[in-house]
GROMACS .gro file of N, CA, C and O in nm:
model
  312
    1MET      N    1   2.044  -0.597  -2.503
    1MET     CA    2   1.923  -0.533  -2.484
    1MET      C    3   1.854  -0.607  -2.357
    1MET      O    4   1.827  -0.718  -2.374
    2LEU      N    5   1.804  -0.483  -2.303
    2LEU     CA    6   1.695  -0.520  -2.181
    2LEU      C    7   1.548  -0.519  -2.212
    2LEU      O    8   1.504  -0.404  -2.271
    3PHE      N    9   1.470  -0.594  -2.186
    3PHE     CA   10   1.336  -0.611  -2.182
    3PHE      C   11   1.277  -0.623  -2.070
    3PHE      O   12   1.271  -0.729  -1.993
    4ASN      N   13   1.195  -0.504  -2.045
    4ASN     CA   14   1.121  -0.522  -1.911
    4ASN      C   15   1.238  -0.550  -1.800
    4ASN      O   16   1.119  -0.576  -1.698
    5ARG      N   17   1.331  -0.489  -1.783
    5ARG     CA   18   1.427  -0.493  -1.689
    5ARG      C   19   1.457  -0.364  -1.612
    5ARG      O   20   1.487  -0.273  -1.689
    6LYS      N   21   1.483  -0.320  -1.492
    6LYS     CA   22   1.536  -0.213  -1.464
    6LYS      C   23   1.679  -0.254  -1.439
    6LYS      O   24   1.749  -0.352  -1.371
    7SER      N   25   1.764  -0.154  -1.466
    7SER     CA   26   1.904  -0.138  -1.379
    7SER      C   27   1.915  -0.142  -1.257
    7SER      O   28   1.809  -0.110  -1.205
    8LYS      N   29   2.013  -0.130  -1.188
    8LYS     CA   30   2.057  -0.150  -1.025
    8LYS      C   31   1.996  -0.010  -1.026
    8LYS      O   32   1.953   0.028  -0.884
    9LYS      N   33   2.030   0.105  -1.088
    9LYS     CA   34   2.000   0.232  -1.067
    9LYS      C   35   1.859   0.271  -1.056
    9LYS      O   36   1.847   0.330  -0.933
   10GLN      N   37   1.797   0.206  -1.120
   10GLN     CA   38   1.641   0.247  -1.109
   10GLN      C   39   1.543   0.169  -1.001
   10GLN      O   40   1.493   0.235  -0.979
   11SER      N   41   1.624   0.037  -0.968
   11SER     CA   42   1.549  -0.036  -0.872
   11SER      C   43   1.576   0.038  -0.754
   11SER      O   44   1.481  -0.004  -0.659
   12ASN      N   45   1.657   0.099  -0.724
   12ASN     CA   46   1.718   0.118  -0.597
   12ASN      C   47   1.640   0.272  -0.560
   12ASN      O   48   1.613   0.265  -0.464
   13LYS      N   49   1.558   0.329  -0.654
   13LYS     CA   50   1.462   0.446  -0.601
   13LYS      C   51   1.357   0.420  -0.556
   13LYS      O   52   1.298   0.341  -0.643
   14LYS      N   53   1.316   0.497  -0.479
   14LYS     CA   54   1.224   0.457  -0.416
   14LYS      C   55   1.105   0.532  -0.497
   14LYS      O   56   1.161   0.698  -0.510
   15SER      N   57   0.983   0.528  -0.530
   15SER     CA   58   0.901   0.615  -0.584
   15SER      C   59   0.838   0.686  -0.485
   15SER      O   60   0.844   0.661  -0.373
   16PRO      N   61   0.810   0.833  -0.534
   16PRO     CA   62   0.724   0.897  -0.408
   16PRO      C   63   0.626   0.861  -0.373
   16PRO      O   64   0.542   0.765  -0.444
   17ALA      N   65   0.563   0.859  -0.260
   17ALA     CA   66   0.462   0.787  -0.168
   17ALA      C   67   0.331   0.865  -0.266
   17ALA      O   68   0.326   1.022  -0.276
   18PRO      N   69   0.227   0.817  -0.282
   18PRO     CA   70   0.105   0.881  -0.312
   18PRO      C   71   0.027   0.963  -0.183
   18PRO      O   72   0.053   0.940  -0.078
   19SER      N   73  -0.042   1.060  -0.232
   19SER     CA   74  -0.126   1.155  -0.157
   19SER      C   75  -0.223   1.052  -0.059
   19SER      O   76  -0.306   1.007  -0.133
   20TYR      N   77  -0.229   1.132   0.017
   20TYR     CA   78  -0.319   1.049   0.135
   20TYR      C   79  -0.406   1.179   0.210
   20TYR      O   80  -0.326   1.228   0.246
   21ASP      N   81  -0.530   1.158   0.199
   21ASP     CA   82  -0.613   1.285   0.238
   21ASP      C   83  -0.717   1.215   0.348
   21ASP      O   84  -0.788   1.166   0.298
   22PRO      N   85  -0.679   1.234   0.456
   22PRO     CA   86  -0.781   1.186   0.591
   22PRO      C   87  -0.890   1.227   0.575
   22PRO      O   88  -1.026   1.157   0.625
   23GLU      N   89  -0.941   1.331   0.508
   23GLU     CA   90  -1.063   1.358   0.521
   23GLU      C   91  -1.178   1.291   0.394
   23GLU      O   92  -1.269   1.311   0.418
   24THR      N   93  -1.089   1.256   0.311
   24THR     CA   94  -1.149   1.200   0.201
   24THR      C   95  -1.129   1.035   0.182
   24THR      O   96  -1.222   0.983   0.110
   25GLN      N   97  -0.994   0.999   0.251
   25GLN     CA   98  -0.998   0.867   0.213
   25GLN      C   99  -0.994   0.807   0.372
   25GLN      O  100  -0.929   0.881   0.481
   26ARG      N  101  -0.972   0.657   0.373
   26ARG     CA  102  -0.973   0.598   0.493
   26ARG      C  103  -0.824   0.503   0.474
   26ARG      O  104  -0.875   0.415   0.367
   27PRO      N  105  -0.760   0.449   0.554
   27PRO     CA  106  -0.662   0.357   0.537
   27PRO      C  107  -0.733   0.193   0.547
   27PRO      O  108  -0.831   0.200   0.633
   28VAL      N  109  -0.685   0.116   0.466
   28VAL     CA  110  -0.746  -0.017   0.485
   28VAL      C  111  -0.657  -0.116   0.446
   28VAL      O  112  -0.588  -0.080   0.359
   29LEU      N  113  -0.669  -0.239   0.529
   29LEU     CA  114  -0.578  -0.332   0.459
   29LEU      C  115  -0.693  -0.452   0.425
   29LEU      O  116  -0.781  -0.529   0.493
   30ARG      N  117  -0.674  -0.481   0.301
   30ARG     CA  118  -0.769  -0.599   0.185
   30ARG      C  119  -0.721  -0.694   0.229
   30ARG      O  120  -0.555  -0.717   0.202
   31CYS      N  121  -0.777  -0.807   0.269
   31CYS     CA  122  -0.743  -0.952   0.316
   31CYS      C  123  -0.821  -1.021   0.204
   31CYS      O  124  -0.937  -1.018   0.240
   32SER      N  125  -0.733  -1.156   0.181
   32SER     CA  126  -0.795  -1.262   0.081
   32SER      C  127  -0.846  -1.353   0.197
   32SER      O  128  -0.727  -1.405   0.284
   33ILE      N  129  -0.930  -1.404   0.209
   33ILE     CA  130  -0.953  -1.524   0.300
   33ILE      C  131  -0.891  -1.661   0.236
   33ILE      O  132  -0.891  -1.729   0.318
   34CYS      N  133  -0.916  -1.681   0.132
   34CYS     CA  134  -0.870  -1.778   0.046
   34CYS      C  135  -0.696  -1.805   0.063
   34CYS      O  136  -0.661  -1.896   0.060
   35THR      N  137  -0.619  -1.706   0.015
   35THR     CA  138  -0.515  -1.722   0.007
   35THR      C  139  -0.386  -1.618   0.114
   35THR      O  140  -0.286  -1.672   0.138
   36GLY      N  141  -0.500  -1.558   0.196
   36GLY     CA  142  -0.393  -1.477   0.294
   36GLY      C  143  -0.334  -1.374   0.258
   36GLY      O  144  -0.291  -1.272   0.331
   37GLU      N  145  -0.352  -1.316   0.127
   37GLU     CA  146  -0.253  -1.218   0.064
   37GLU      C  147  -0.328  -1.062   0.153
   37GLU      O  148  -0.446  -1.090   0.178
   38GLN      N  149  -0.227  -0.984   0.200
   38GLN     CA  150  -0.285  -0.850   0.214
   38GLN      C  151  -0.210  -0.704   0.146
   38GLN      O  152  -0.128  -0.725   0.086
   39VAL      N  153  -0.329  -0.664   0.096
   39VAL     CA  154  -0.287  -0.537   0.008
   39VAL      C  155  -0.353  -0.390   0.140
   39VAL      O  156  -0.457  -0.372   0.131
   40ALA      N  157  -0.210  -0.309   0.118
   40ALA     CA  158  -0.266  -0.172   0.191
   40ALA      C  159  -0.298  -0.087   0.090
   40ALA      O  160  -0.215  -0.078  -0.025
   41GLY      N  161  -0.417   0.005   0.161
   41GLY     CA  162  -0.441   0.113   0.037
   41GLY      C  163  -0.525   0.216   0.119
   41GLY      O  164  -0.555   0.187   0.217
   42PHE      N  165  -0.558   0.304   0.048
   42PHE     CA  166  -0.680   0.367   0.078
   42PHE      C  167  -0.851   0.350  -0.007
   42PHE      O  168  -0.826   0.343  -0.115
   43LYS      N  169  -0.939   0.400   0.080
   43LYS     CA  170  -1.081   0.355   0.066
   43LYS      C  171  -1.122   0.485   0.072
   43LYS      O  172  -1.135   0.562   0.127
   44ASP      N  173  -1.171   0.547  -0.074
   44ASP     CA  174  -1.226   0.692  -0.094
   44ASP      C  175  -1.378   0.649  -0.017
   44ASP      O  176  -1.457   0.575  -0.037
   45ILE      N  177  -1.412   0.771   0.086
   45ILE     CA  178  -1.509   0.755   0.177
   45ILE      C  179  -1.643   0.781   0.100
   45ILE      O  180  -1.736   0.692   0.149
   46ARG      N  181  -1.654   0.823   0.021
   46ARG     CA  182  -1.791   0.881  -0.062
   46ARG      C  183  -1.822   0.774  -0.148
   46ARG      O  184  -1.943   0.743  -0.182
   47THR      N  185  -1.732   0.740  -0.264
   47THR     CA  186  -1.749   0.665  -0.339
   47THR      C  187  -1.696   0.506  -0.336
   47THR      O  188  -1.782   0.431  -0.384
   48GLY      N  189  -1.608   0.474  -0.234
   48GLY     CA  190  -1.595   0.368  -0.164
   48GLY      C  191  -1.491   0.274  -0.277
   48GLY      O  192  -1.443   0.153  -0.261
   49ALA      N  193  -1.433   0.377  -0.367
   49ALA     CA  194  -1.340   0.293  -0.488
   49ALA      C  195  -1.207   0.274  -0.395
   49ALA      O  196  -1.133   0.358  -0.283
   50PHE      N  197  -1.143   0.155  -0.388
   50PHE     CA  198  -1.010   0.081  -0.316
   50PHE      C  199  -0.885   0.140  -0.444
   50PHE      O  200  -0.858   0.120  -0.522
   51GLU      N  201  -0.796   0.255  -0.343
   51GLU     CA  202  -0.670   0.215  -0.422
   51GLU      C  203  -0.564   0.157  -0.353
   51GLU      O  204  -0.501   0.198  -0.253
   52GLU      N  205  -0.509   0.076  -0.456
   52GLU     CA  206  -0.394  -0.025  -0.378
   52GLU      C  207  -0.258   0.061  -0.384
   52GLU      O  208  -0.227   0.104  -0.492
   53ILE      N  209  -0.200   0.053  -0.249
   53ILE     CA  210  -0.068   0.108  -0.247
   53ILE      C  211   0.048   0.008  -0.233
   53ILE      O  212   0.156   0.003  -0.345
   54THR      N  213   0.030  -0.085  -0.149
   54THR     CA  214   0.141  -0.206  -0.146
   54THR      C  215   0.109  -0.358  -0.126
   54THR      O  216   0.013  -0.341  -0.046
   55LEU      N  217   0.158  -0.470  -0.176
   55LEU     CA  218   0.141  -0.559  -0.081
   55LEU      C  219   0.211  -0.554   0.048
   55LEU      O  220   0.326  -0.545   0.063
   56ILE      N  221   0.179  -0.636   0.121
   56ILE     CA  222   0.174  -0.657   0.281
   56ILE      C  223   0.233  -0.811   0.290
   56ILE      O  224   0.133  -0.900   0.299
   57ARG      N  225   0.365  -0.827   0.286
   57ARG     CA  226   0.382  -0.971   0.346
   57ARG      C  227   0.430  -1.018   0.459
   57ARG      O  228   0.421  -1.124   0.514
   58ASP      N  229   0.451  -0.855   0.555
   58ASP     CA  230   0.468  -0.940   0.672
   58ASP      C  231   0.452  -0.804   0.798
   58ASP      O  232   0.418  -0.703   0.734
   59ASP      N  233   0.474  -0.817   0.892
   59ASP     CA  234   0.452  -0.689   1.007
   59ASP      C  235   0.541  -0.600   0.993
   59ASP      O  236   0.491  -0.489   0.982
   60ARG      N  237   0.659  -0.621   0.938
   60ARG     CA  238   0.744  -0.513   0.893
   60ARG      C  239   0.682  -0.383   0.784
   60ARG      O  240   0.696  -0.303   0.822
   61GLU      N  241   0.673  -0.495   0.692
   61GLU     CA  242   0.585  -0.425   0.579
   61GLU      C  243   0.459  -0.320   0.631
   61GLU      O  244   0.459  -0.201   0.584
   62LEU      N  245   0.369  -0.363   0.705
   62LEU     CA  246   0.286  -0.306   0.761
   62LEU      C  247   0.327  -0.184   0.847
   62LEU      O  248   0.257  -0.082   0.804
   63ARG      N  249   0.432  -0.195   0.937
   63ARG     CA  250   0.470  -0.085   1.001
   63ARG      C  251   0.530  -0.006   0.920
   63ARG      O  252   0.483   0.141   0.958
   64GLU      N  253   0.621   0.006   0.816
   64GLU     CA  254   0.694   0.096   0.743
   64GLU      C  255   0.576   0.175   0.649
   64GLU      O  256   0.547   0.282   0.647
   65PHE      N  257   0.448   0.083   0.610
   65PHE     CA  258   0.354   0.128   0.536
   65PHE      C  259   0.266   0.276   0.654
   65PHE      O  260   0.278   0.356   0.578
   66MET      N  261   0.239   0.222   0.753
   66MET     CA  262   0.165   0.322   0.852
   66MET      C  263   0.283   0.405   0.871
   66MET      O  264   0.242   0.565   0.925
   67GLU      N  265   0.409   0.403   0.903
   67GLU     CA  266   0.498   0.513   0.938
   67GLU      C  267   0.499   0.632   0.790
   67GLU      O  268   0.501   0.734   0.842
   68THR      N  269   0.484   0.577   0.679
   68THR     CA  270   0.519   0.639   0.585
   68THR      C  271   0.408   0.720   0.570
   68THR      O  272   0.394   0.852   0.542
   69TYR      N  273   0.276   0.699   0.585
   69TYR     CA  274   0.150   0.784   0.597
   69TYR      C  275   0.124   0.854   0.717
   69TYR      O  276   0.002   0.915   0.725
   70GLY      N  277   0.201   0.828   0.833
   70GLY     CA  278   0.125   0.876   0.964
   70GLY      C  279  -0.011   0.821   1.023
   70GLY      O  280  -0.068   0.890   1.055
   71ILE      N  281  -0.010   0.683   0.987
   71ILE     CA  282  -0.134   0.618   1.032
   71ILE      C  283  -0.145   0.549   1.151
   71ILE      O  284  -0.030   0.471   1.173
   72ASP      N  285  -0.254   0.584   1.232
   72ASP     CA  286  -0.225   0.492   1.401
   72ASP      C  287  -0.278   0.369   1.389
   72ASP      O  288  -0.236   0.290   1.432
   73LYS      N  289  -0.413   0.354   1.323
   73LYS     CA  290  -0.448   0.229   1.321
   73LYS      C  291  -0.523   0.201   1.131
   73LYS      O  292  -0.585   0.279   1.107
   74MET      N  293  -0.555   0.075   1.134
   74MET     CA  294  -0.628   0.082   0.993
   74MET      C  295  -0.749  -0.049   1.035
   74MET      O  296  -0.697  -0.136   1.104
   75THR      N  297  -0.832  -0.031   0.939
   75THR     CA  298  -0.941  -0.121   0.948
   75THR      C  299  -0.920  -0.228   0.825
   75THR      O  300  -0.868  -0.219   0.756
   76LYS      N  301  -0.950  -0.355   0.858
   76LYS     CA  302  -0.950  -0.479   0.788
   76LYS      C  303  -1.076  -0.540   0.741
   76LYS      O  304  -1.152  -0.468   0.775
   77GLU      N  305  -1.019  -0.519   0.582
   77GLU     CA  306  -1.159  -0.594   0.485
   77GLU      C  307  -1.137  -0.720   0.423
   77GLU      O  308  -1.042  -0.749   0.377
   78TYR      N  309  -1.231  -0.789   0.420
   78TYR     CA  310  -1.216  -0.894   0.342
   78TYR      C  311  -1.308  -0.941   0.225
   78TYR      O  312  -1.369  -0.859   0.201
   0.00000   0.00000   0.00000
């Protein structure tokens, strides 16, 4: 019996990309000053709520995130 484990078939599937509305959201890269951890996501322009999308470990992952959503530039928040 498997507990909290995905089979190989499930782990290879990519989940659909969450929707991104450039009129109400802006792309943001949140960076930790202490640990250096970076999280890419979208910030609601009106409420300031941040929606985490993915952990960024290197430049390749950042490029993939930007290509997926058609983003040219992102702002960094600390």
